[in-house]
Short mmCIF file of C-alpha atoms in Angstrom, two decimals:
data_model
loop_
_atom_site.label_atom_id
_atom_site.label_comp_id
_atom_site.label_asym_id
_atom_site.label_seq_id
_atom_site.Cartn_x
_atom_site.Cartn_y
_atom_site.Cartn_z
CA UNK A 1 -1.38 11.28 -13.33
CA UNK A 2 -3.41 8.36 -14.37
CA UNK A 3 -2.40 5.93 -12.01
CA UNK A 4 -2.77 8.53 -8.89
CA UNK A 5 -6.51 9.13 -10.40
CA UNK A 6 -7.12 5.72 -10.51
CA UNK A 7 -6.17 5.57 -6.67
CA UNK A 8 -7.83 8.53 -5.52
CA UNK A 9 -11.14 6.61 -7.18
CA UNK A 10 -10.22 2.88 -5.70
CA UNK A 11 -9.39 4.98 -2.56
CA UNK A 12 -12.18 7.04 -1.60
CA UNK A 13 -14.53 3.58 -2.46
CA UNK A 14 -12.42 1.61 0.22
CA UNK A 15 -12.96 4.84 2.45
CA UNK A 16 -16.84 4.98 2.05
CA UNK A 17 -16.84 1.38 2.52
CA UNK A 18 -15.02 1.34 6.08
CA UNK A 19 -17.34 4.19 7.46
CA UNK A 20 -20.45 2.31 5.85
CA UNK A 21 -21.24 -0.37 8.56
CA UNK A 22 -22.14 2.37 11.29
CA UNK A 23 -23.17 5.67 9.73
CA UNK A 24 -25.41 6.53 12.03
CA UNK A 25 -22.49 5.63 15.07
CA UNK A 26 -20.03 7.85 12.46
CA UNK A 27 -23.02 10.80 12.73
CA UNK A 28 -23.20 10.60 16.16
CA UNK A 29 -19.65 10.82 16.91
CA UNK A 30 -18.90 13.39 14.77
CA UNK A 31 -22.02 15.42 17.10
CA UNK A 32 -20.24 13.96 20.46
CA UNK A 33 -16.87 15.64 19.29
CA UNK A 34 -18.11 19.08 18.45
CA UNK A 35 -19.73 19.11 22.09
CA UNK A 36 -16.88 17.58 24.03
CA UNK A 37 -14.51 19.37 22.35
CA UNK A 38 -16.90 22.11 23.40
CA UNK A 39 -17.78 21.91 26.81
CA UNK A 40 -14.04 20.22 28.02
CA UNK A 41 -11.93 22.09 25.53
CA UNK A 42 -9.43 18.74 25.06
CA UNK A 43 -6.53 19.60 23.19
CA UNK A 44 -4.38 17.12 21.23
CA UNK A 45 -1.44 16.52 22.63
CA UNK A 46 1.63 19.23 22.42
CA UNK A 47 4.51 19.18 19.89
CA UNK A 48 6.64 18.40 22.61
CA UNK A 49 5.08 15.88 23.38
CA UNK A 50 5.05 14.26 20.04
CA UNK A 51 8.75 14.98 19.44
CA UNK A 52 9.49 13.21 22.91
CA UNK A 53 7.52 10.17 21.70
CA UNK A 54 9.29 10.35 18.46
CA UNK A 55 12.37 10.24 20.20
CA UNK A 56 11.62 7.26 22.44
CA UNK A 57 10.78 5.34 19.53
CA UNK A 58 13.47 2.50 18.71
CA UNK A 59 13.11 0.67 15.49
CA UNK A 60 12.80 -3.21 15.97
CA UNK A 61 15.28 -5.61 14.42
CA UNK A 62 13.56 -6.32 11.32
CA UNK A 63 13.25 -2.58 10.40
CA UNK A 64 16.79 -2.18 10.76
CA UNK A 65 17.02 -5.54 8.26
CA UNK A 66 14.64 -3.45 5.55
CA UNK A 67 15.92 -0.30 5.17
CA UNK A 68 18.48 0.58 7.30
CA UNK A 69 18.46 4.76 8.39
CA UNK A 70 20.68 7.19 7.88
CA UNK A 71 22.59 7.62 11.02
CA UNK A 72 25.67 10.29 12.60
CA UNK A 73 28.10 8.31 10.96
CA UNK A 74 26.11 8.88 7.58
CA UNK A 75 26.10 12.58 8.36
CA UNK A 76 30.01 12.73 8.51
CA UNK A 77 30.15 10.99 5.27
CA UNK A 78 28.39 13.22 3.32
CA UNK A 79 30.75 15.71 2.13
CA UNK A 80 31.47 17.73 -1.06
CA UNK A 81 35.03 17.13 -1.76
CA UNK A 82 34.96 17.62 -5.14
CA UNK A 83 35.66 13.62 -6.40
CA UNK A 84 33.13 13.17 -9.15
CA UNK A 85 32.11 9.38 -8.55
CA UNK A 86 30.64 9.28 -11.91
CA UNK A 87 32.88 11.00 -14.64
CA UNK A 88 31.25 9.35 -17.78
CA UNK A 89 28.17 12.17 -16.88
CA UNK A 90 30.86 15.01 -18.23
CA UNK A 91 31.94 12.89 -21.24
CA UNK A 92 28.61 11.67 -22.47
CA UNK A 93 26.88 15.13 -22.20
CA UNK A 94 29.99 17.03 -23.06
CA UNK A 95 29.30 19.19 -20.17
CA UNK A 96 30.11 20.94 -16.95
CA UNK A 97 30.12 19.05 -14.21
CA UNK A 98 29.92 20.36 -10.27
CA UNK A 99 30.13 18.15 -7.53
CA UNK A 100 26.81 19.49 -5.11
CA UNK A 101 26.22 16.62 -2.54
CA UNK A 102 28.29 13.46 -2.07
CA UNK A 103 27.73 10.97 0.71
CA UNK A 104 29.93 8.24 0.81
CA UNK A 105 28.68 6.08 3.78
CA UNK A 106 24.30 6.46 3.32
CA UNK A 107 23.70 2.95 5.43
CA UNK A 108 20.90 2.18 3.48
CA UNK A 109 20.56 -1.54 3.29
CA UNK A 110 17.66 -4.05 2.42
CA UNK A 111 17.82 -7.79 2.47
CA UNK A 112 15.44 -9.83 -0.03
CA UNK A 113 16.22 -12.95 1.81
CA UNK A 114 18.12 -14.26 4.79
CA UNK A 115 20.91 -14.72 1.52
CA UNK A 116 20.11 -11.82 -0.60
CA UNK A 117 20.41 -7.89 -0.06
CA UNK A 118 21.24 -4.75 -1.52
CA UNK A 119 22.93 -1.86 -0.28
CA UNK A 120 23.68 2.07 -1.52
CA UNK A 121 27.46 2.22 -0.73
CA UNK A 122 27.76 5.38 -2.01
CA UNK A 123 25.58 8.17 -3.79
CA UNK A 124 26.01 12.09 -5.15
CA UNK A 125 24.39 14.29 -6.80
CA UNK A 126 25.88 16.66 -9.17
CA UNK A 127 24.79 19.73 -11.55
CA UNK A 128 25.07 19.85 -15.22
CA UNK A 129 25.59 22.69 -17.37
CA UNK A 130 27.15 23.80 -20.46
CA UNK A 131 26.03 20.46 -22.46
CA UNK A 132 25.66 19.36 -25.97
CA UNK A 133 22.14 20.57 -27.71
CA UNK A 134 21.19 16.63 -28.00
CA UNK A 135 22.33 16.45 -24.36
CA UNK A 136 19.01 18.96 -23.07
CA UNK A 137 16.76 16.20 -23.44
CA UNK A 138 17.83 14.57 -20.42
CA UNK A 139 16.73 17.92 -18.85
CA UNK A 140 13.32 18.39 -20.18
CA UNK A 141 15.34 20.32 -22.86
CA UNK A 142 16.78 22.93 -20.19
CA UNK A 143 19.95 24.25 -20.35
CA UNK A 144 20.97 22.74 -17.11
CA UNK A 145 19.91 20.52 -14.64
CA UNK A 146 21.21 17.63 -11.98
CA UNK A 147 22.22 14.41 -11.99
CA UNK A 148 21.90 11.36 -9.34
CA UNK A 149 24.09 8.72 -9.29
CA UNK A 150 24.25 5.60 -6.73
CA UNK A 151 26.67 2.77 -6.40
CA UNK A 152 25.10 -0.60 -4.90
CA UNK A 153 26.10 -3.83 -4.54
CA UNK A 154 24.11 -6.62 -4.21
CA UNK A 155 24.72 -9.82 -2.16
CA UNK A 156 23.72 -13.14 -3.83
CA UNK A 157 24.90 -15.72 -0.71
CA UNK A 158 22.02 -18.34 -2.61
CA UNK A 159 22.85 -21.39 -3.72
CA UNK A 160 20.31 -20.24 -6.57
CA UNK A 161 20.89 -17.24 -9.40
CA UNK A 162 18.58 -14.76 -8.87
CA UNK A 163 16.98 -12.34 -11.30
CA UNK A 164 16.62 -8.59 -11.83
CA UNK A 165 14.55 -7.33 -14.22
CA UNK A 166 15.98 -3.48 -13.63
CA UNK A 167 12.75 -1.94 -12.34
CA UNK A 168 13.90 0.99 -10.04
CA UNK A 169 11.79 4.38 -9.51
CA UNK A 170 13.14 7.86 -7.99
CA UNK A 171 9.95 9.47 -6.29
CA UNK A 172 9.55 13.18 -5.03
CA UNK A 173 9.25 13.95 -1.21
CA UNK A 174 5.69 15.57 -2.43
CA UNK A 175 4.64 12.64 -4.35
CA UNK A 176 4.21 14.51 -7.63
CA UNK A 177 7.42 13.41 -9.77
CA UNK A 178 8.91 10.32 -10.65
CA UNK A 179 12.58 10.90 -11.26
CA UNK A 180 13.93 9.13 -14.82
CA UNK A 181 16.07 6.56 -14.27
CA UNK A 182 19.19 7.41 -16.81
CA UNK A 183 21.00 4.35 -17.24
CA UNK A 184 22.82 5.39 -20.48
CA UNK A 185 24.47 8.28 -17.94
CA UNK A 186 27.29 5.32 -16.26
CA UNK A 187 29.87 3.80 -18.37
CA UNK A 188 28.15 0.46 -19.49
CA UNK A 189 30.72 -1.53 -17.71
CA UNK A 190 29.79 0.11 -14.62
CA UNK A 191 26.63 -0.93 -14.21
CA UNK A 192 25.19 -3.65 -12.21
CA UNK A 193 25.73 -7.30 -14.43
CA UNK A 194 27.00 -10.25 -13.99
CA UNK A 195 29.56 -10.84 -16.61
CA UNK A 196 29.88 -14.65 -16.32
CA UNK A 197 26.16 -14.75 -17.88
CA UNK A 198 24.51 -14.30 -21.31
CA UNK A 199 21.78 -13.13 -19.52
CA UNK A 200 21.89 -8.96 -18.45
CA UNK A 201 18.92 -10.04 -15.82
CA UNK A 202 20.93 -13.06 -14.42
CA UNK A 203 22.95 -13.19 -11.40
CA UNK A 204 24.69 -16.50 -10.21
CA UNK A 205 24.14 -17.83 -6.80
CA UNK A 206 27.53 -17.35 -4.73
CA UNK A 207 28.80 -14.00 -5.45
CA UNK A 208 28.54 -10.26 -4.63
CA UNK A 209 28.28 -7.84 -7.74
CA UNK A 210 28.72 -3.79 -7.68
CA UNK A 211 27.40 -1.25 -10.25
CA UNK A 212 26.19 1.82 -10.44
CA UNK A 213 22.36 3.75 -11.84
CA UNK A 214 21.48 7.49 -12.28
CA UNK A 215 18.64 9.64 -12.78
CA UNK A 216 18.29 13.06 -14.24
CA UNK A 217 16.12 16.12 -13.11
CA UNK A 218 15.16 19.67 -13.72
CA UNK A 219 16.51 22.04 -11.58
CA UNK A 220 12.53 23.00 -10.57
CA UNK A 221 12.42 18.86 -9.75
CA UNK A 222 16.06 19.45 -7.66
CA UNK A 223 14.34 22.56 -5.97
CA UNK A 224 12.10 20.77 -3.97
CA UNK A 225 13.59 17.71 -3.01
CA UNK A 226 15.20 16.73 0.33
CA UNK A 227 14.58 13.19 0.85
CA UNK A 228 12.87 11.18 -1.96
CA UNK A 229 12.07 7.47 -2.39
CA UNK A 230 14.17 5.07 -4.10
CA UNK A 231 12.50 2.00 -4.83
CA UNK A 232 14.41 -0.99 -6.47
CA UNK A 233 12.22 -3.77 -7.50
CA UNK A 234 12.56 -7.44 -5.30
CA UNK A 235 14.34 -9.92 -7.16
CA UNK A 236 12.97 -13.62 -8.36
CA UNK A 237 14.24 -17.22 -9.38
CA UNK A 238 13.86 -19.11 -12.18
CA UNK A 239 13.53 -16.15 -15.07
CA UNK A 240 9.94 -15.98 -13.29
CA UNK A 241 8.22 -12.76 -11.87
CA UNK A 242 6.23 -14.42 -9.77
CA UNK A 243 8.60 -16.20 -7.83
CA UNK A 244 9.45 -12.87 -6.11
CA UNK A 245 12.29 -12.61 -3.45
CA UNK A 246 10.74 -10.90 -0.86
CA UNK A 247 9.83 -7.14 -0.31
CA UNK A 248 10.82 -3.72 -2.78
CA UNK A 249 13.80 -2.08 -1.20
CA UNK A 250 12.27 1.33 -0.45
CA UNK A 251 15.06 4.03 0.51
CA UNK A 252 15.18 7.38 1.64
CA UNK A 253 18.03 9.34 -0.32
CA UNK A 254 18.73 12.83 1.91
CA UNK A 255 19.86 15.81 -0.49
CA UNK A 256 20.68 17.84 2.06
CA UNK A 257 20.89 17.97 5.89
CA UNK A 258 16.87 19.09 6.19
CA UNK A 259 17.01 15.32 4.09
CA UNK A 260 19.07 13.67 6.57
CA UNK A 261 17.03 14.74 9.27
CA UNK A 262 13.89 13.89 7.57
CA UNK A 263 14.91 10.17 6.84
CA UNK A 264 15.85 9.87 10.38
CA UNK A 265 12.32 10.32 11.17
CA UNK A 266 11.36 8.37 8.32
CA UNK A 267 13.33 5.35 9.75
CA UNK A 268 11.32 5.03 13.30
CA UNK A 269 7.73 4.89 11.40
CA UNK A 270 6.06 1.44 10.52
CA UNK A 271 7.06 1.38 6.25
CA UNK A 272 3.16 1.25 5.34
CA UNK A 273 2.76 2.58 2.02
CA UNK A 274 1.71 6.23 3.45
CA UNK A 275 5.68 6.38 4.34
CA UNK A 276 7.22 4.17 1.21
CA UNK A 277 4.91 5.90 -1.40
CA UNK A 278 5.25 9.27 -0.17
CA UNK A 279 1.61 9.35 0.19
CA UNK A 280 1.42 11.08 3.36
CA UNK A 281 3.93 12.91 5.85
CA UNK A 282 3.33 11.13 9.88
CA UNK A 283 3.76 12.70 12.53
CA UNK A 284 3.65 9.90 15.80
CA UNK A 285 1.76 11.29 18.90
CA UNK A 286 1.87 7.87 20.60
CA UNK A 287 3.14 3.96 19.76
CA UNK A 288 3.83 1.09 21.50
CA UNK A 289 6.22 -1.02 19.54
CA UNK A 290 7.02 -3.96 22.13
CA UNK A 291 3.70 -5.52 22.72
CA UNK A 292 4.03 -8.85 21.87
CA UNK A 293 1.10 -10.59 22.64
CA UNK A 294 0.18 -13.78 20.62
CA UNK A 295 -2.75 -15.93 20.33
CA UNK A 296 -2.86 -19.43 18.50
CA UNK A 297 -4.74 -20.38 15.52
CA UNK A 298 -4.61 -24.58 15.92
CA UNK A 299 -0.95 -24.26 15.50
CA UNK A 300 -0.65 -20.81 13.88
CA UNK A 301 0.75 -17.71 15.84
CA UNK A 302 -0.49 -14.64 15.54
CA UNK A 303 1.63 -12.02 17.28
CA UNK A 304 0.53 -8.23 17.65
CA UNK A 305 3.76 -6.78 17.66
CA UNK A 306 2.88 -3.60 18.09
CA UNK A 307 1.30 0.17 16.99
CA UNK A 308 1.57 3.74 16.17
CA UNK A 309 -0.84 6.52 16.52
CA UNK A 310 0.13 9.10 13.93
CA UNK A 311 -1.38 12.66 13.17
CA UNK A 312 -1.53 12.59 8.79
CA UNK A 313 -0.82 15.07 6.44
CA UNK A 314 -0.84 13.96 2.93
CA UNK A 315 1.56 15.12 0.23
CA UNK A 316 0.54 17.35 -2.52
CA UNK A 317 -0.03 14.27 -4.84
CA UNK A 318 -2.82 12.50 -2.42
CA UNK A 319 -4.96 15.52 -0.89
CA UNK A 320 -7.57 14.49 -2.97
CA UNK A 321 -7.31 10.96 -1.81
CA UNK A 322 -8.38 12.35 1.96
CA UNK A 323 -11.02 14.46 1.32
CA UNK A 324 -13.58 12.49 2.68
CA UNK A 325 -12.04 13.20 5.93
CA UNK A 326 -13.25 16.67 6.22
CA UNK A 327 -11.14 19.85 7.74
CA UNK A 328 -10.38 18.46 11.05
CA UNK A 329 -7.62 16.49 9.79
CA UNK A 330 -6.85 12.74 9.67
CA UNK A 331 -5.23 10.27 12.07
CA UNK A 332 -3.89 6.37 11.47
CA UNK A 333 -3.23 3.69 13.40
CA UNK A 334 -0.90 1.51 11.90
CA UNK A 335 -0.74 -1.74 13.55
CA UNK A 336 2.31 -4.63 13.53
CA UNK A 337 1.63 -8.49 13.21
CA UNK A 338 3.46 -11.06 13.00
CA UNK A 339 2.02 -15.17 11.19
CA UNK A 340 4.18 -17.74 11.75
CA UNK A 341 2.36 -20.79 10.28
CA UNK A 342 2.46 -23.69 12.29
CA UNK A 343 0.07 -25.57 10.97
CA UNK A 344 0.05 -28.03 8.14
CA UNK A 345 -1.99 -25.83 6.11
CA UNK A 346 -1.06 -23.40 3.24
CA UNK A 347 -2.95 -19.90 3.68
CA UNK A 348 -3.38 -17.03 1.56
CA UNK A 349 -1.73 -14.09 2.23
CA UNK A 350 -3.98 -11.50 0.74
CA UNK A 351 -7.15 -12.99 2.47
CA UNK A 352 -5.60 -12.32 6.10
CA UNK A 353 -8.72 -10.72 7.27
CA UNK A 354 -8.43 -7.61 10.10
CA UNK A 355 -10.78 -5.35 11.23
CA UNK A 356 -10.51 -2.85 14.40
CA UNK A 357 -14.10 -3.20 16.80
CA UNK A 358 -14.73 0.77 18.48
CA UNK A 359 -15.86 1.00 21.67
CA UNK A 360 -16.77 -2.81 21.94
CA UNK A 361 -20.43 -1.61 19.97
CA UNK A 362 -19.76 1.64 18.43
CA UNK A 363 -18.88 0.48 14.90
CA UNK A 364 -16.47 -1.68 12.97
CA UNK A 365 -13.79 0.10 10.76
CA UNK A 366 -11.98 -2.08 8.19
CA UNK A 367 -8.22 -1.87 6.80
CA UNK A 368 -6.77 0.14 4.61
CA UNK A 369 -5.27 -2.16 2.18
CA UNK A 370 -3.77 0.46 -0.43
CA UNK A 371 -1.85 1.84 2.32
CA UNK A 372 -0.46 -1.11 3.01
CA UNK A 373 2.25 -3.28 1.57
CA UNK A 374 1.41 -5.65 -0.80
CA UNK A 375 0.39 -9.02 0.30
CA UNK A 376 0.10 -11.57 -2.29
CA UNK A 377 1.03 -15.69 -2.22
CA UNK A 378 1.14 -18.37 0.06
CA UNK A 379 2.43 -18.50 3.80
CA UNK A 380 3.09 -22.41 3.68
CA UNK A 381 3.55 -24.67 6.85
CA UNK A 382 6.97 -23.46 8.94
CA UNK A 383 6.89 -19.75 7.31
CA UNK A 384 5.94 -16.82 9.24
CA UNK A 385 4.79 -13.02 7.46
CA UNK A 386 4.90 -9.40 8.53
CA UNK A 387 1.62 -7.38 8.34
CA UNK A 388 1.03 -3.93 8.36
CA UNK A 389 -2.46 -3.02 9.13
CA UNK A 390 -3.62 0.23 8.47
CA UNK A 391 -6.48 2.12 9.81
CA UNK A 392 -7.71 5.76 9.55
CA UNK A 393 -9.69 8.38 11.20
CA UNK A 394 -11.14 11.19 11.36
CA UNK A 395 -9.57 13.21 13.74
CA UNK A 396 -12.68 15.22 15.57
CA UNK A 397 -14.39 11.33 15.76
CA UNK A 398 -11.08 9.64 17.09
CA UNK A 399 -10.76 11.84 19.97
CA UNK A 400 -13.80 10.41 21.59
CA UNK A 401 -13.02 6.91 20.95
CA UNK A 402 -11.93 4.88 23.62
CA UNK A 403 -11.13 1.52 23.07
CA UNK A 404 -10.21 -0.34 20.33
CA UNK A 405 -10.47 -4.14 19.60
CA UNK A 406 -8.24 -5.85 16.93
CA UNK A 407 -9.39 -9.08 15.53
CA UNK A 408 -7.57 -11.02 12.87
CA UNK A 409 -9.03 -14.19 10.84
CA UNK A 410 -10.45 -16.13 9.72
CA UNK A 411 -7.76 -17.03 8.20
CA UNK A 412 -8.48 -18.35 4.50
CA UNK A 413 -6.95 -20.78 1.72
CA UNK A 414 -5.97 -19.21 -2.07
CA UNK A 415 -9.78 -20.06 -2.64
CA UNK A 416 -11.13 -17.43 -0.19
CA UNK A 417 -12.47 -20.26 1.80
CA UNK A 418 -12.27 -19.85 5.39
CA UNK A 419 -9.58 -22.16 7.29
CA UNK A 420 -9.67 -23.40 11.18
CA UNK A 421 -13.53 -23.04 11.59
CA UNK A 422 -13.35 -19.38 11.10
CA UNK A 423 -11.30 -19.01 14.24
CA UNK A 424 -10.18 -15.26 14.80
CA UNK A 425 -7.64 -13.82 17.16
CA UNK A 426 -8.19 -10.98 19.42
CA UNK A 427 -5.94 -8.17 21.15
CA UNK A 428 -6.75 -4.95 22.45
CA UNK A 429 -4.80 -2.02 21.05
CA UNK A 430 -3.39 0.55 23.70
CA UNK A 431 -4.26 4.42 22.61
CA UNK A 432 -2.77 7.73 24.62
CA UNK A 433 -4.39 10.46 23.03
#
């Protein structure tokens, strides 16, 4: 509960501070809504039409390199045929063991690299009774409870070893849980190591290596879950954190078909930190995803890929984090952009300035940067970067907004200096409401 305080406080400061630069325009709107809303009686826009949006919307290439979705095929895989994939649950407990979910084709794959990924080839989830006393404290000292465990493998197609430090997290669909990982539950030769090393964090360039994790639960934690978050930490080189391989793989593990159905969903939304935190459920009421408009930086491409328009509704854990947005509810724009560094200068990820211009004088509203992923280093000469950008709303204010101006840059060096003579790039974002 600590660290979700501490973000509800860093949170609503970051909110204050994007309203702050037009609170009178903010006071005005909010007076324009009430009478429009009034006097024309606007509605947002049906269910059916967001569900026929949701349907049209096709995840890009790169998605389907994060975190690939659960598909059909995934659907026919999972099965309960009564195979226990891990049997060293029954013999370390000395319990019962029944076989509740199984599915033995997920298609949840990540790559760190163009040379290293991770995939789930097979999970289940099974439920645990009739244990050793010593056993209950697995369980939150219950007499039963459940037990996830996942087989991955992980590519290494490097010339380099890479490292692992074993930092993996199980979160609830709510946002309230974190589900402990139970190593000690798979036979230690079953886990994920490479045995030609000393080192249990080391594994060589080259090969491919398959082991399996679990994690225990209450049966109240099993109750409520569906589809929660599995996040396995990004690799690195050299024995060194900060030489970090890439992104967090960040999958969606269904329970159950309402699960499966719910990670399809999952899979079509931009993975801002509102979907890959289980911060807030998104609902899509309009997107563009094939925009594709650049502008150049003296030599650097900025590409708006695209955006989504999404109505919010945030899980149990984060309510208090929106409740500066008052009772009309909350809507995000979460916009896609692509860097490719062209130049021959290094710049700094994290001071990629963006801010959104309303109504080319009505205000300025900043980014929301602990909704988005986390953007720390250098993007040197010849590499190119995804962005997220994320933006938020109130909803009664949004719905008389009309156009919206996204401008990126300047562009700055690890020094927060500004780069390129505080050159910015421009686009106009489309909006249906």
């Amino acid at each position: 509960m600590k660290k979700i305080a501490l973000f509800g406080t860093i949170f609503t400061v970051l909110l204050l501070g994007a309203c702050g630069d037009s609170d009178t325009d903010v006071n005005e709107a909010a007076n324009a809504a009430a009478e429009e809303n009034e006097n024309n009686n606007e509605a947002v826009p049906s269910d059916t039409g967001q569900e026929d949006n949701n349907e049209a919307a096709e995840t890009d290439s790169e998605q389907k390199d994060n975190d690939e979705a659960v598909e059909s095929d995934s659907e026919e895989a999972a099965q309960d045929n009564g195979t226990v994939l891990n049997p060293y649950i029954a013999q370390d407990l000395n319990a019962d063991v029944k076989v509740i979910y199984t599915n033995t084709n997920p298609g949840l794959q990540h790559s760190f690299s163009g040379d290293v990924s991770i995939q789930i080839d097979e999970y289940q989830i099974v439920h645990v009774s009739n244990m050793n006393e010593s056993s209950k404290v697995n369980f939150d000292e219950e007499d039963e409870g459940y037990v996830l465990t996942y087989k991955m493998t992980l590519v290494n197609n490097s010339d380099e070893d890479v490292y692992y430090a074993g930092g993996v997290s199980l979160q609830s669909d709510d946002g309230m849980d974190y589900i402990i990982p139970r190593q000690h539950l798979v036979d230690r030769e079953l886990w994920l190591k490479d045995d030609s090393t000393e080192d249990f964090s080391q594994y060589s360039g080259g090969e491919t290596f398959t082991g399996m994790n679990a994690h225990s639960m209450t049966k109240e934690q099993f109750d409520k879950l569906s589809s929660p978050t599995l996040k396995i930490d990004a690799f690195f080189l050299d024995d060194d954190v900060s030489q970090k391989i890439g992104e967090d793989a960040v999958f969606k593990i269904p329970f159950n078909d309402e699960g499966v159905e719910k990670a399809e969903v999952s899979s079509q939304l931009y993975q801002d930190k509102m979907v890959t935190d289980n911060i807030a459920d998104k609902e899509v009421f309009f997107e563009e995803t094939d925009l594709n408009e650049t502008e150049d930086i003296e030599g650097v491409k900025i590409t708006f890929n695209g955006v989504q328009y999404a109505n919010v509704t945030p899980t149990e854990a984060y309510k208090e984090s929106f409740s500066d947005f008052g009772d009309s509810g909350v809507v995000a724009m979460t916009a896609k952009l692509t860097v490719e560094n062209g130049s021959d200068t290094p710049i700094d990820k994290f001071f990629v300035d963006r801010k959104l211009t309303i109504d080319e004088n009505r205000g300025t509203l900043f980014n929301q940067g602990m909704l988005e992923p986390s953007y720390n280093g250098t993007l040197n000469p010849g590499e190119k970067e995804e962005f997220l950008t994320v933006f938020l709303f109130r909803k009664d204010e949004f719905e008389i907004f009309n156009k919206f101006e996204l401008q990126v840059g300047p562009l700055k060096d690890s020094e927060a200096a500004p780069l390129f003579k505080e050159k910015t790039a421009s686009f106009n974002v489309p909006v249906n409401k």
